[in-house]
PDB file of C-alpha atoms and ligand atoms in Angstrom:
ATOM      1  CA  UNK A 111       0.000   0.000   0.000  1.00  0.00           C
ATOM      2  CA  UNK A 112       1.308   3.398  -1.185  1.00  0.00           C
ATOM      3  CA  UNK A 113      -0.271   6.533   1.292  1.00  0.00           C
ATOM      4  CA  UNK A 114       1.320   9.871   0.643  1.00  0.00           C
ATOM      5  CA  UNK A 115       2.252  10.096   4.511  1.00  0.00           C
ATOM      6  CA  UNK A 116       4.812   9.468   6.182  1.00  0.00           C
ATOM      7  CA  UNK A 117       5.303   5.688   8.520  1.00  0.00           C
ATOM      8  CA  UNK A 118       7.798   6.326  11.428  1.00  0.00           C
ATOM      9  CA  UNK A 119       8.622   3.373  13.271  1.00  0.00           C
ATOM     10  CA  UNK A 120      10.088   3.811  16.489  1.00  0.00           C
ATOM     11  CA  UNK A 121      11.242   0.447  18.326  1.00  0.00           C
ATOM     12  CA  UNK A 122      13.602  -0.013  21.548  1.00  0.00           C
ATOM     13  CA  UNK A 123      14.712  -1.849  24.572  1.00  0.00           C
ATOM     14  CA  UNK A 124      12.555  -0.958  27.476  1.00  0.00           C
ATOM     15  CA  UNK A 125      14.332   1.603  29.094  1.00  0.00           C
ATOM     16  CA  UNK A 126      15.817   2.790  26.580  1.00  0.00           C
ATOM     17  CA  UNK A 127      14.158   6.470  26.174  1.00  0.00           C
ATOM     18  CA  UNK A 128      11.772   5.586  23.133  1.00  0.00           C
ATOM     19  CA  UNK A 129       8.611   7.235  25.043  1.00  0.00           C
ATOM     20  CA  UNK A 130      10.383   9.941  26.105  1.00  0.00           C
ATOM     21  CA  UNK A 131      11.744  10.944  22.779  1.00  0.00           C
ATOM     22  CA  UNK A 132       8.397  10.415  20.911  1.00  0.00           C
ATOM     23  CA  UNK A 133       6.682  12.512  23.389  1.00  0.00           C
ATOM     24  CA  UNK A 134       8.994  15.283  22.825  1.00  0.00           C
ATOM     25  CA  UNK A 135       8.837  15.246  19.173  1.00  0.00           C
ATOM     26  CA  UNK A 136       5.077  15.131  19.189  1.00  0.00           C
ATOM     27  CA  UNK A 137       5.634  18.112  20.988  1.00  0.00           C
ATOM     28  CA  UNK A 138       7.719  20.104  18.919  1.00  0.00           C
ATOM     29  CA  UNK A 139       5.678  18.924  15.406  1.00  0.00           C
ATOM     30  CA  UNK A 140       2.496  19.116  15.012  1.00  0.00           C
ATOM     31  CA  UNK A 141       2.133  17.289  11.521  1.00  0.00           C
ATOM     32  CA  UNK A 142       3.580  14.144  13.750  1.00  0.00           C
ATOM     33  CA  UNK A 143       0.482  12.346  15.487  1.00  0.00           C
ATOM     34  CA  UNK A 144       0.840   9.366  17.565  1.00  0.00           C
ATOM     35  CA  UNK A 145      -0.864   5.271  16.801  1.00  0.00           C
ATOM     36  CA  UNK A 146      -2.764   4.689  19.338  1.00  0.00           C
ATOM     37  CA  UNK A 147      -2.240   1.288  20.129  1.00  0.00           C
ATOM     38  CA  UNK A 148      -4.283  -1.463  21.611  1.00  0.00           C
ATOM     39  CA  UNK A 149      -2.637  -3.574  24.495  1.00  0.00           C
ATOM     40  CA  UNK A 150      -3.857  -6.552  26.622  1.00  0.00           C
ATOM     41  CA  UNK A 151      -1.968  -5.145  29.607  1.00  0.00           C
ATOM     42  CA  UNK A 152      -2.882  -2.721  32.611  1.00  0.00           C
ATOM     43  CA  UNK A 153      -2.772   0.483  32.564  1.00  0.00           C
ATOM     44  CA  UNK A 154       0.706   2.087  34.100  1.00  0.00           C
ATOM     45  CA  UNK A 155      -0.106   4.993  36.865  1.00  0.00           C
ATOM     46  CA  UNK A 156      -1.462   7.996  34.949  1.00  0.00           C
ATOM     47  CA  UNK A 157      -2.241   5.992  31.628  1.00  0.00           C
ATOM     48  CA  UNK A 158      -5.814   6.742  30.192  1.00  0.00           C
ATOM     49  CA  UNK A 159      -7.694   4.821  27.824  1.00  0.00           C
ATOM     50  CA  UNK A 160      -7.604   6.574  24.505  1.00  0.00           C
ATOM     51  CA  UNK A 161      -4.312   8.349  24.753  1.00  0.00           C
ATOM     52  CA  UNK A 162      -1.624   5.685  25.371  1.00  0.00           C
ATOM     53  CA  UNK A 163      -3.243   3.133  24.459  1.00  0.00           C
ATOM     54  CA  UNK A 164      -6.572   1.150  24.306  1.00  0.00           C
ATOM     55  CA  UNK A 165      -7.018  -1.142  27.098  1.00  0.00           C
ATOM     56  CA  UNK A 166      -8.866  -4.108  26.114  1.00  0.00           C
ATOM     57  CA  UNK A 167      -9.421  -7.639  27.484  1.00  0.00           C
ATOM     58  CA  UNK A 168      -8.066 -10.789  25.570  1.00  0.00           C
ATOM     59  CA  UNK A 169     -11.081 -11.683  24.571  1.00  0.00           C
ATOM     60  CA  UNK A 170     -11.920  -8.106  23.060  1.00  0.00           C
ATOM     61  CA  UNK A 171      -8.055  -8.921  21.785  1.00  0.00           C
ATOM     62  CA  UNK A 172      -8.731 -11.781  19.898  1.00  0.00           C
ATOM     63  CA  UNK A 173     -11.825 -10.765  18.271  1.00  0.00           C
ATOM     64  CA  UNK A 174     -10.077  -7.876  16.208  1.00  0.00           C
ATOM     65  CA  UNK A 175      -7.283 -10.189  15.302  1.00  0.00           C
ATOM     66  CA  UNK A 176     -10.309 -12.480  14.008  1.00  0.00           C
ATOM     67  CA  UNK A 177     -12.314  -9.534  12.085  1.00  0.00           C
ATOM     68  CA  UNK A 178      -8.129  -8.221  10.939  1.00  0.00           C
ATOM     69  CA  UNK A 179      -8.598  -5.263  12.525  1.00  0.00           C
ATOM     70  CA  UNK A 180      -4.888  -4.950  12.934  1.00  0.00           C
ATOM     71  CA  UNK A 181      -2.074  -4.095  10.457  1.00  0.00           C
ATOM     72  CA  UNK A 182       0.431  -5.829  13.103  1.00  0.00           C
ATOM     73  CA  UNK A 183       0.488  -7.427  16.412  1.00  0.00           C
ATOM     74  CA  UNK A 184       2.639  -8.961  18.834  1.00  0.00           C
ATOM     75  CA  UNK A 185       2.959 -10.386  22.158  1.00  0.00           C
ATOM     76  CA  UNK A 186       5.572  -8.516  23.862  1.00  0.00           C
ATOM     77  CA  UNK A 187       6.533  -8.878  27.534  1.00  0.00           C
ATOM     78  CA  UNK A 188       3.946 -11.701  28.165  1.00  0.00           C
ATOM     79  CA  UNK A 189       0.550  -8.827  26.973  1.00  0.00           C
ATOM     80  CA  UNK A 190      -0.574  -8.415  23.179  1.00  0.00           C
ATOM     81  CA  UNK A 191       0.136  -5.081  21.794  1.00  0.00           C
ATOM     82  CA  UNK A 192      -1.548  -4.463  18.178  1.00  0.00           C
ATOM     83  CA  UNK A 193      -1.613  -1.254  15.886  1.00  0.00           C
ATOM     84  CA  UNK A 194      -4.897  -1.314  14.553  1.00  0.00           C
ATOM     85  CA  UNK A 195      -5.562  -0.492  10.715  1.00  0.00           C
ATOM     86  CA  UNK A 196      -7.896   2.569  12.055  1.00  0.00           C
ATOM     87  CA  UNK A 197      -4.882   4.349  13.996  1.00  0.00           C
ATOM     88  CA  UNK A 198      -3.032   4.928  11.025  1.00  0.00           C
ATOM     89  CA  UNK A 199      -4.646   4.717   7.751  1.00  0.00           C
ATOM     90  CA  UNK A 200      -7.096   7.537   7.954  1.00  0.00           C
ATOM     91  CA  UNK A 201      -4.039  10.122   8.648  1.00  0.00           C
ATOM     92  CA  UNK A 202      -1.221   8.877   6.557  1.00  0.00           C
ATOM     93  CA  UNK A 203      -4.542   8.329   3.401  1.00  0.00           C
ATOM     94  CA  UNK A 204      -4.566  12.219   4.500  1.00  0.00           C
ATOM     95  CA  UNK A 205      -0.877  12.853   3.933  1.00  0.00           C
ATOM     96  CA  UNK A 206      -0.284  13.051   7.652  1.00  0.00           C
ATOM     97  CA  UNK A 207       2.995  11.602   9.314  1.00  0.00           C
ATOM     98  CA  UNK A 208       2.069   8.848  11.916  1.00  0.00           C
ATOM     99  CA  UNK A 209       4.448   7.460  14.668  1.00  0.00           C
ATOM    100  CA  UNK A 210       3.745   4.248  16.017  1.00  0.00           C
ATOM    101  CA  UNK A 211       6.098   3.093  19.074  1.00  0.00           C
ATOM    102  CA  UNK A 212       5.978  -0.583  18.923  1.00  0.00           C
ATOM    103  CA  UNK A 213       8.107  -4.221  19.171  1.00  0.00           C
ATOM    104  CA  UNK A 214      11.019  -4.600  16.766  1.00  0.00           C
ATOM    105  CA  UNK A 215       8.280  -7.956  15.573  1.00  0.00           C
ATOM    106  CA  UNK A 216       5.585  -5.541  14.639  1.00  0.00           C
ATOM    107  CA  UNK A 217       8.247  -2.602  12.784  1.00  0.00           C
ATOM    108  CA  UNK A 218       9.086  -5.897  10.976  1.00  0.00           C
ATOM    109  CA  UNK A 219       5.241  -6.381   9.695  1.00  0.00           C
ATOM    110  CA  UNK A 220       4.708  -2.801   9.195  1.00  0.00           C
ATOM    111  CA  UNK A 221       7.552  -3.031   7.095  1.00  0.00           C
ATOM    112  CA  UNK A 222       5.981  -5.593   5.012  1.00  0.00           C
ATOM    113  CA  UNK A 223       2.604  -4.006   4.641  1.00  0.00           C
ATOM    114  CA  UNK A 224       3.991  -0.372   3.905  1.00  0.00           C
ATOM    115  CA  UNK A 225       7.217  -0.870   2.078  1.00  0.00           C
ATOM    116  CA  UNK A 226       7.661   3.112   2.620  1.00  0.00           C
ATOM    117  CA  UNK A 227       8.033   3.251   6.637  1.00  0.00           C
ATOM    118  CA  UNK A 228      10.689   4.701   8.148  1.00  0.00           C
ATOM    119  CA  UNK A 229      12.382   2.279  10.726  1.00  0.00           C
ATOM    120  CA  UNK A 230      14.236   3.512  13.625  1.00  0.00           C
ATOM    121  CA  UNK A 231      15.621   1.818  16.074  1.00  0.00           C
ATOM    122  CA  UNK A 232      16.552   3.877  19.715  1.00  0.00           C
ATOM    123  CA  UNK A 233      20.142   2.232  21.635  1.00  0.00           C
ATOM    124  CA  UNK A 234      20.775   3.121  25.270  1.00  0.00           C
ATOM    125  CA  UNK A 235      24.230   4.267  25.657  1.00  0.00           C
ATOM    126  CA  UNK A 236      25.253   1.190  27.794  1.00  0.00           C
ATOM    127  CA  UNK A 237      23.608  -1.770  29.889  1.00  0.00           C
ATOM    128  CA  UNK A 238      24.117   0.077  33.210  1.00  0.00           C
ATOM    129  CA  UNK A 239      22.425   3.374  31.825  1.00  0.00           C
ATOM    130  CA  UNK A 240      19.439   1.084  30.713  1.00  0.00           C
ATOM    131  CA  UNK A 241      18.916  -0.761  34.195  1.00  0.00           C
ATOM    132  CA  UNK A 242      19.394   2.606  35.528  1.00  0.00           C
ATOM    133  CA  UNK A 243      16.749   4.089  33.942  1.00  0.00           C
ATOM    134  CA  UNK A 244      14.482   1.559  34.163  1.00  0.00           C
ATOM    135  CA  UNK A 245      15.276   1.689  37.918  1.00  0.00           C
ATOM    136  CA  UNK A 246      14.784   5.322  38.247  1.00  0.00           C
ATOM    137  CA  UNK A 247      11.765   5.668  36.325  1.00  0.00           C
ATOM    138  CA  UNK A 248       9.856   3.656  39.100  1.00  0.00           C
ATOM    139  CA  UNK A 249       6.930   1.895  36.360  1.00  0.00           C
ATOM    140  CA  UNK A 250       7.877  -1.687  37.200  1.00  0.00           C
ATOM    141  CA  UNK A 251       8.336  -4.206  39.845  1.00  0.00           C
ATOM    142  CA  UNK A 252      11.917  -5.588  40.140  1.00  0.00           C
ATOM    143  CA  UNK A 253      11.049  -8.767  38.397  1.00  0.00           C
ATOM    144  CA  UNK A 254       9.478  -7.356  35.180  1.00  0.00           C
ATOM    145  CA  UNK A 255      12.578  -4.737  35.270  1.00  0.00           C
ATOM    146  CA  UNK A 256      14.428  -7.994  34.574  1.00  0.00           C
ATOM    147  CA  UNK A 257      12.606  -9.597  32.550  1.00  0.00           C
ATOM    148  CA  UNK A 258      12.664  -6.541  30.597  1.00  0.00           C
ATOM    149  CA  UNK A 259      16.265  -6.408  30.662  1.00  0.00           C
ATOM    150  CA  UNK A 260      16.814  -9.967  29.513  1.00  0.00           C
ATOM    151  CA  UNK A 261      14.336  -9.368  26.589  1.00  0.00           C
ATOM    152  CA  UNK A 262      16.581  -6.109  25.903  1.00  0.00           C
ATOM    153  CA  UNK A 263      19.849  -8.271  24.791  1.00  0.00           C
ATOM    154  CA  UNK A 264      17.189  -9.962  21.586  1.00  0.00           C
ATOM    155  CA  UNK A 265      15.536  -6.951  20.847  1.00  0.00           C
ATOM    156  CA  UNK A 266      18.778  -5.169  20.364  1.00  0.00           C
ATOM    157  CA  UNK A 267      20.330  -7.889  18.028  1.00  0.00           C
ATOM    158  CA  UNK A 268      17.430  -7.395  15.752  1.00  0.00           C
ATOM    159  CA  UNK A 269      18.803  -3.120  15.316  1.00  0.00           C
ATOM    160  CA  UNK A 270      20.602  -3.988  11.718  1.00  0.00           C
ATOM    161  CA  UNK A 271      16.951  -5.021  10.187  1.00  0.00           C
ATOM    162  CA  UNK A 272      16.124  -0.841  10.655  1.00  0.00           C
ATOM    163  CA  UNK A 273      16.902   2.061   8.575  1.00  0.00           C
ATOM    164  CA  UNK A 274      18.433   3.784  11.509  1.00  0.00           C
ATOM    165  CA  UNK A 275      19.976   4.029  15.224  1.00  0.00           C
ATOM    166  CA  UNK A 276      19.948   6.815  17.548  1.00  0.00           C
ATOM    167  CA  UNK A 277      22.251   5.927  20.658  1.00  0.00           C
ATOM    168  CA  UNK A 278      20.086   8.189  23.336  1.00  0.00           C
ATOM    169  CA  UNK A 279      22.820   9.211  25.353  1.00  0.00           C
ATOM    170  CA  UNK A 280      22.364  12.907  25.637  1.00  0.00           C
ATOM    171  CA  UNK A 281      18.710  13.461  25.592  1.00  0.00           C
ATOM    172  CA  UNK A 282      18.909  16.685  23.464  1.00  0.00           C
ATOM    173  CA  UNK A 283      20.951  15.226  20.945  1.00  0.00           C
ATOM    174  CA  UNK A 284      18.776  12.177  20.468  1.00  0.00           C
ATOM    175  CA  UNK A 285      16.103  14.431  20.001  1.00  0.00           C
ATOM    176  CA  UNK A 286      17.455  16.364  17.446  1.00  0.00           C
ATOM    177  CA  UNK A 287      18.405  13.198  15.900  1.00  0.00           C
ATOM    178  CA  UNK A 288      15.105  12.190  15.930  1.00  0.00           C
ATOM    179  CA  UNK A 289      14.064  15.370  14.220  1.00  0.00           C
ATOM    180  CA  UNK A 290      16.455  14.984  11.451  1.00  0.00           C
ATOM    181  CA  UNK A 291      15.094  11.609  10.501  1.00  0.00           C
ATOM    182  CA  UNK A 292      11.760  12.913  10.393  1.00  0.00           C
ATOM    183  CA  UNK A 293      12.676  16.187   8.087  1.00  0.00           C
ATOM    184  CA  UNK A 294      14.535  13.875   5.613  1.00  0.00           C
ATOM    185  CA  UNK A 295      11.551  11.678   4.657  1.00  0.00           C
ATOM    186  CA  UNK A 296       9.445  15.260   4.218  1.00  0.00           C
ATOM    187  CA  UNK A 297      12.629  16.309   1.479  1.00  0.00           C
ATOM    188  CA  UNK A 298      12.073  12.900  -0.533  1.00  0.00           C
ATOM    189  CA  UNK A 299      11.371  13.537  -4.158  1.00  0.00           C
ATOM    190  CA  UNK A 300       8.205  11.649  -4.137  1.00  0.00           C
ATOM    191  CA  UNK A 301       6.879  14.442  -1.249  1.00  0.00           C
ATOM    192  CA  UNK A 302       8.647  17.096  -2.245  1.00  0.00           C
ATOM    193  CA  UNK A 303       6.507  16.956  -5.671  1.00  0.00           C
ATOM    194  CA  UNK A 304       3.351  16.836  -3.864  1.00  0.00           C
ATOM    195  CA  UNK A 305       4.222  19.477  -1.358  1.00  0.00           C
ATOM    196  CA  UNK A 306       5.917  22.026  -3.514  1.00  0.00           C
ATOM    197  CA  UNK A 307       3.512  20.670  -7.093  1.00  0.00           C
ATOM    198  CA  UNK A 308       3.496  24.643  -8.224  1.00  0.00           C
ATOM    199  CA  UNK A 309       6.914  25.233  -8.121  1.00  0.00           C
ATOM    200  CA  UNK A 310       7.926  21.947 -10.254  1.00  0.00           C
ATOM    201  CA  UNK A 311       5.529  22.768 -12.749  1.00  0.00           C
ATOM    202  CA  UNK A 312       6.833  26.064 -12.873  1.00  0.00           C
ATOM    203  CA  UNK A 313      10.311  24.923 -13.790  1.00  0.00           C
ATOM    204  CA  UNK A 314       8.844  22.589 -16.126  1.00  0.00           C
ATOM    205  CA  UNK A 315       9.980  19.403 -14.307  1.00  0.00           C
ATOM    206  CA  UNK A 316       6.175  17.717 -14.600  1.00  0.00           C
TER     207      UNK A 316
HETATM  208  P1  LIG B 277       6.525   9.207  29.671  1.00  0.00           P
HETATM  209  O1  LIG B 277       6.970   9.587  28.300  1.00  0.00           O
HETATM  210  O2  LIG B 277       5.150   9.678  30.018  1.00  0.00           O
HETATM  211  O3  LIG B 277       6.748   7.736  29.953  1.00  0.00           O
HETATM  212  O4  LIG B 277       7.472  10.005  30.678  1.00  0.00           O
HETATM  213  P2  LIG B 277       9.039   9.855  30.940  1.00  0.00           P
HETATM  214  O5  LIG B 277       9.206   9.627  32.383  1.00  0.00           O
HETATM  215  O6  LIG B 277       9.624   8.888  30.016  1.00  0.00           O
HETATM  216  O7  LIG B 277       9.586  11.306  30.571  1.00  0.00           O
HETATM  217  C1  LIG B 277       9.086  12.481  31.207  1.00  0.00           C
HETATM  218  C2  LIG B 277       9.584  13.753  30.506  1.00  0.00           C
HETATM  219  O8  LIG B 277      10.969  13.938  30.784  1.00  0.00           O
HETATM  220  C3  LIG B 277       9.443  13.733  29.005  1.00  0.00           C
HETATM  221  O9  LIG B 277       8.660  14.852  28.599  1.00  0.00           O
HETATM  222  C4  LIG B 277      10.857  13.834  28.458  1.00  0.00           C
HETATM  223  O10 LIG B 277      10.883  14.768  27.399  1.00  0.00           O
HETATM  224  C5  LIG B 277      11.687  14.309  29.619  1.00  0.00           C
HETATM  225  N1  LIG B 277      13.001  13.701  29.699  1.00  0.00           N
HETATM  226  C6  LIG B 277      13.275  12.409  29.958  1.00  0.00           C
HETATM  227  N2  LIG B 277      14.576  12.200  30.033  1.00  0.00           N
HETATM  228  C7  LIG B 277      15.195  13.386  29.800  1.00  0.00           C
HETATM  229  C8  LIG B 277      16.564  13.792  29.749  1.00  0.00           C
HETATM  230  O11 LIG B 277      17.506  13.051  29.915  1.00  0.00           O
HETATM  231  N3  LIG B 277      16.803  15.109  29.460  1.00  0.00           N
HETATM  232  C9  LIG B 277      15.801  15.985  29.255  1.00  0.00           C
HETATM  233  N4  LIG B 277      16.123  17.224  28.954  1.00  0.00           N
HETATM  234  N5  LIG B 277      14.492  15.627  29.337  1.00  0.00           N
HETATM  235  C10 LIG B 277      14.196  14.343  29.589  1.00  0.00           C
HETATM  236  P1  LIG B 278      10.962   3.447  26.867  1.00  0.00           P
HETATM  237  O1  LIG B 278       9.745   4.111  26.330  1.00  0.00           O
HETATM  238  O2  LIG B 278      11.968   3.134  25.803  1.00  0.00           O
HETATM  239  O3  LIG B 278      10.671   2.262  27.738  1.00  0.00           O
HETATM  240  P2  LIG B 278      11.234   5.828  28.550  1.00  0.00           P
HETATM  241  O4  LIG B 278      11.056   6.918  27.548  1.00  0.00           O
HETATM  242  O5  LIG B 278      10.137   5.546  29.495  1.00  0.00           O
HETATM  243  O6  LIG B 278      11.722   4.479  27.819  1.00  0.00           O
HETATM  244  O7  LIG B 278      12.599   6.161  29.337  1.00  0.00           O
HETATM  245  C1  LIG B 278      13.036   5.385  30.453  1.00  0.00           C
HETATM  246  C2  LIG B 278      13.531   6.315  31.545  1.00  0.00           C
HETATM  247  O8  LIG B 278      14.774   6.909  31.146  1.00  0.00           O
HETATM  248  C3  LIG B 278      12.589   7.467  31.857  1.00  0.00           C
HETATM  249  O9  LIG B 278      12.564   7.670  33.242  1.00  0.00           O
HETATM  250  C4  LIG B 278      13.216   8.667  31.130  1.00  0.00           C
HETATM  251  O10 LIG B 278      12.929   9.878  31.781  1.00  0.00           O
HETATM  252  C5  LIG B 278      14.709   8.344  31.183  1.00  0.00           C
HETATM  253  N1  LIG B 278      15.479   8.841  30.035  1.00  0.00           N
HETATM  254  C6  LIG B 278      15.132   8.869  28.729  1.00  0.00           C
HETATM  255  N2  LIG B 278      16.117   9.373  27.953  1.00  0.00           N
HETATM  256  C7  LIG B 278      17.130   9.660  28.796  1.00  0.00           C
HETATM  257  C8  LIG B 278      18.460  10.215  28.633  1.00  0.00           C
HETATM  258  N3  LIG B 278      18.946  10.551  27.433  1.00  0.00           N
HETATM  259  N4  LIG B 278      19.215  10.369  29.729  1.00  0.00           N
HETATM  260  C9  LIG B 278      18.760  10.030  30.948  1.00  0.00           C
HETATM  261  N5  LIG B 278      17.528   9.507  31.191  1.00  0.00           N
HETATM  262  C10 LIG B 278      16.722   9.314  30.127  1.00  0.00           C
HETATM  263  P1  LIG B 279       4.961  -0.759  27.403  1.00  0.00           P
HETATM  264  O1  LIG B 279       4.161  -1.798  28.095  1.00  0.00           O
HETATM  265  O2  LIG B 279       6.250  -0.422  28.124  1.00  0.00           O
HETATM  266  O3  LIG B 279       4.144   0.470  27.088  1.00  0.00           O
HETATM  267  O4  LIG B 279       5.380  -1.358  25.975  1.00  0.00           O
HETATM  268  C1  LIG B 279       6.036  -2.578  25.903  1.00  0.00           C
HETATM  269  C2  LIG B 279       6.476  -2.895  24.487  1.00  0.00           C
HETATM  270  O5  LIG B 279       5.347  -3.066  23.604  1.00  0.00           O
HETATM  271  C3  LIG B 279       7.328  -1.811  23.850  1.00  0.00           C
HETATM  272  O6  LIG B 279       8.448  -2.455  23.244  1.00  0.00           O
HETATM  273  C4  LIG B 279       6.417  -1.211  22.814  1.00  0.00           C
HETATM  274  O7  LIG B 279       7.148  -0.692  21.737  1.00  0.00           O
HETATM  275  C5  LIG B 279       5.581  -2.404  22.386  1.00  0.00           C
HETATM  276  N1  LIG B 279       4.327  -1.995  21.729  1.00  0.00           N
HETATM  277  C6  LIG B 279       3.470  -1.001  22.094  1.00  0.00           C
HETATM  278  N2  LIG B 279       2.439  -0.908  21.230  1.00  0.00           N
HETATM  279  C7  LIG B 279       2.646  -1.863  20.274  1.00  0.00           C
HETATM  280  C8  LIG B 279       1.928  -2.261  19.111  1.00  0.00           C
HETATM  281  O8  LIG B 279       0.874  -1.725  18.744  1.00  0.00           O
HETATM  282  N3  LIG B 279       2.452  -3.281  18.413  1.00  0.00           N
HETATM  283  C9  LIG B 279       3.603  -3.907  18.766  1.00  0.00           C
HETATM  284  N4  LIG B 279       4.039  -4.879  17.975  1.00  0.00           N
HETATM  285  N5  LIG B 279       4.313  -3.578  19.849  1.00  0.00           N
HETATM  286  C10 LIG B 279       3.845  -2.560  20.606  1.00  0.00           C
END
C-alpha cells in the first residue's frame, strides 16, 4: 500500500528512552500524530484509555485479530500489543505523518505491509544506563525490570533489520536526531513533488 504520509517506526529496549523521545517530538511537530495502540496489559499509573493506548481484554483482543482489525500485532513482555488499521490509515490516506512506538516484531510487519516506513531503532548508551533508567523511572516491579532487561539483549540484536539508530545518550541530541530523521523523509522527491507541485511545474519538471 502506497499513502502519501509518512510511517515512522520507532522500536527499543525498554528503558531505553523511546517514550520519552516520541513525546517530545510530538511536541515540537504538530504534523507528527501518535498510533494509538491497543494492548492486553494494565494500565501504568497515569495511563488513560484513549491516549496511550486502548485497554482491552483478551477476549476483546482476539476478536479484532479475528475480524483483521490490525495491520500488526505482537505479544511482547507476556501482553498483546496491536496497531490497529484505524490508527493509522485515515491520517497517513490524508498525507499526515504517523508514529507508532511498537516491538522490533511488529516494525518488521509494518515493514511488510507499507514498504515506505521509516524504521528507527533507539540504543541506550550502555547496559548500566538502561537498568538505571528503568530503575529510576519507578513503572515496574523488580522482576518485570528484569525480565525486561533480559528481553533487551534480543531486541537489540534485531537493530541492523532498521533504517536507523539513535544511541540516546544525551537526551537533546537524540532528540534532534530524531528530528532529522523525520525532516529527511518530508525532502524525498516523491513528497517534495506533492508538497511544492506549483513550483515543479513552474520549472517545467512535470
Ligand atoms: P513518559 O513519556 O510519560 O513515559 O514520561 P518519561 O518519564 O519517560 O519522561 C518524562 C519527561 O521527561 C518527558 O517529557 C521527556 O521529554 C523528559 N526527559 C526524559 N529524560 C530526559 C533527559 O535526559 N533530558 C531531558 N532534557 N528531558 C528528559
Ligand atoms: P521506553 O519508552 O523506551 O521504555 P522511557 O522513555 O520511558 O523508555 O525512558 C526510560 C527512563 O529513562 C525514563 O525515566 C526517562 O525519563 C529516562 N530517560 C530517557 N532518555 C534519557 C536520557 N537521554 N538520559 C537520561 N535519562 C533518560
Ligand atoms: P509498554 O508496556 O512499556 O508500554 O510497551 C512494551 C512494548 O510493547 C514496547 O516495546 C512497545 O514498543 C511495544 N508496543 C506497544 N504498542 C505496540 C503495538 O501496537 N504493536 C507492537 N508490535 N508492539 C507494541
Amino acid at each position: 500500500m502506497d499513502y502519501p504520509g509518512n510511517i515512522i517506526v520507532v522500536s527499543a529496549p525498554s528503558g531505553a528512552g523511546k517514550s520519552s523521545l516520541v513525546k517530545a517530538l510530538l511536541e515540537l511537530d504538530s504534523h507528527v500524530r501518535p498510533s494509538v495502540s491497543h494492548t492486553t496489559r494494565a494500565p501504568r499509573g497515569q495511563e488513560k484509555h484513549g491516549r496511550e493506548y486502548y485497554f482491552v481484554s483478551p477476549q476483546e483482543f482476539d476478536a479484532m485479530v479475528q475480524a483483521q482489525a490490525f495491520v500488526e500485532w505482537a505479544n511482547v513482555h507476556g501482553n498483546r500489543y496491536g496497531t490497529s488499521k484505524k490508527a493509522i490509515e485515515e491520517r497517513i490516506a490524508q498525507g499526515g505523518d504517523v508514529v507508532l512506538e511498537i516491538d522490533f516484531q511488529g516494525a518488521m510487519q509494518i515493514r511488510q505491509a507499507f514498504a515506505q516506513a521509516v524504521l528507527i531503532f533507539i540504543l541506550p548508551p550502555s547496559w548500566e544506563e538502561l537498568r538505571a533508567r528503568l530503575e529510576r523511572r519507578g513503572e515496574d516491579a523488580p522482576e518485570i525490570i528484569e525480565m525486561r532487561l533480559k528481553n533487551a539483549a534480543q531486541e537489540m540484536a534485531q537493530a541492523h533489520k532498521f533504517d536507523y539508530v539513535i544511541i540516546n545518550e544525551l537526551f537533546e541530541r537524540a532528540l534532534f536526531d530524531l528530528k532529522t530523521i523525520v525532516h529527511a523523509q518530508r525532502l524525498k522527491y516523491a513528497a517534495q513533488l506533492r508538497a511544492r507541485a506549483e513550483t515543479f511545474q513552474a520549472l517545467h519538471i512535470i
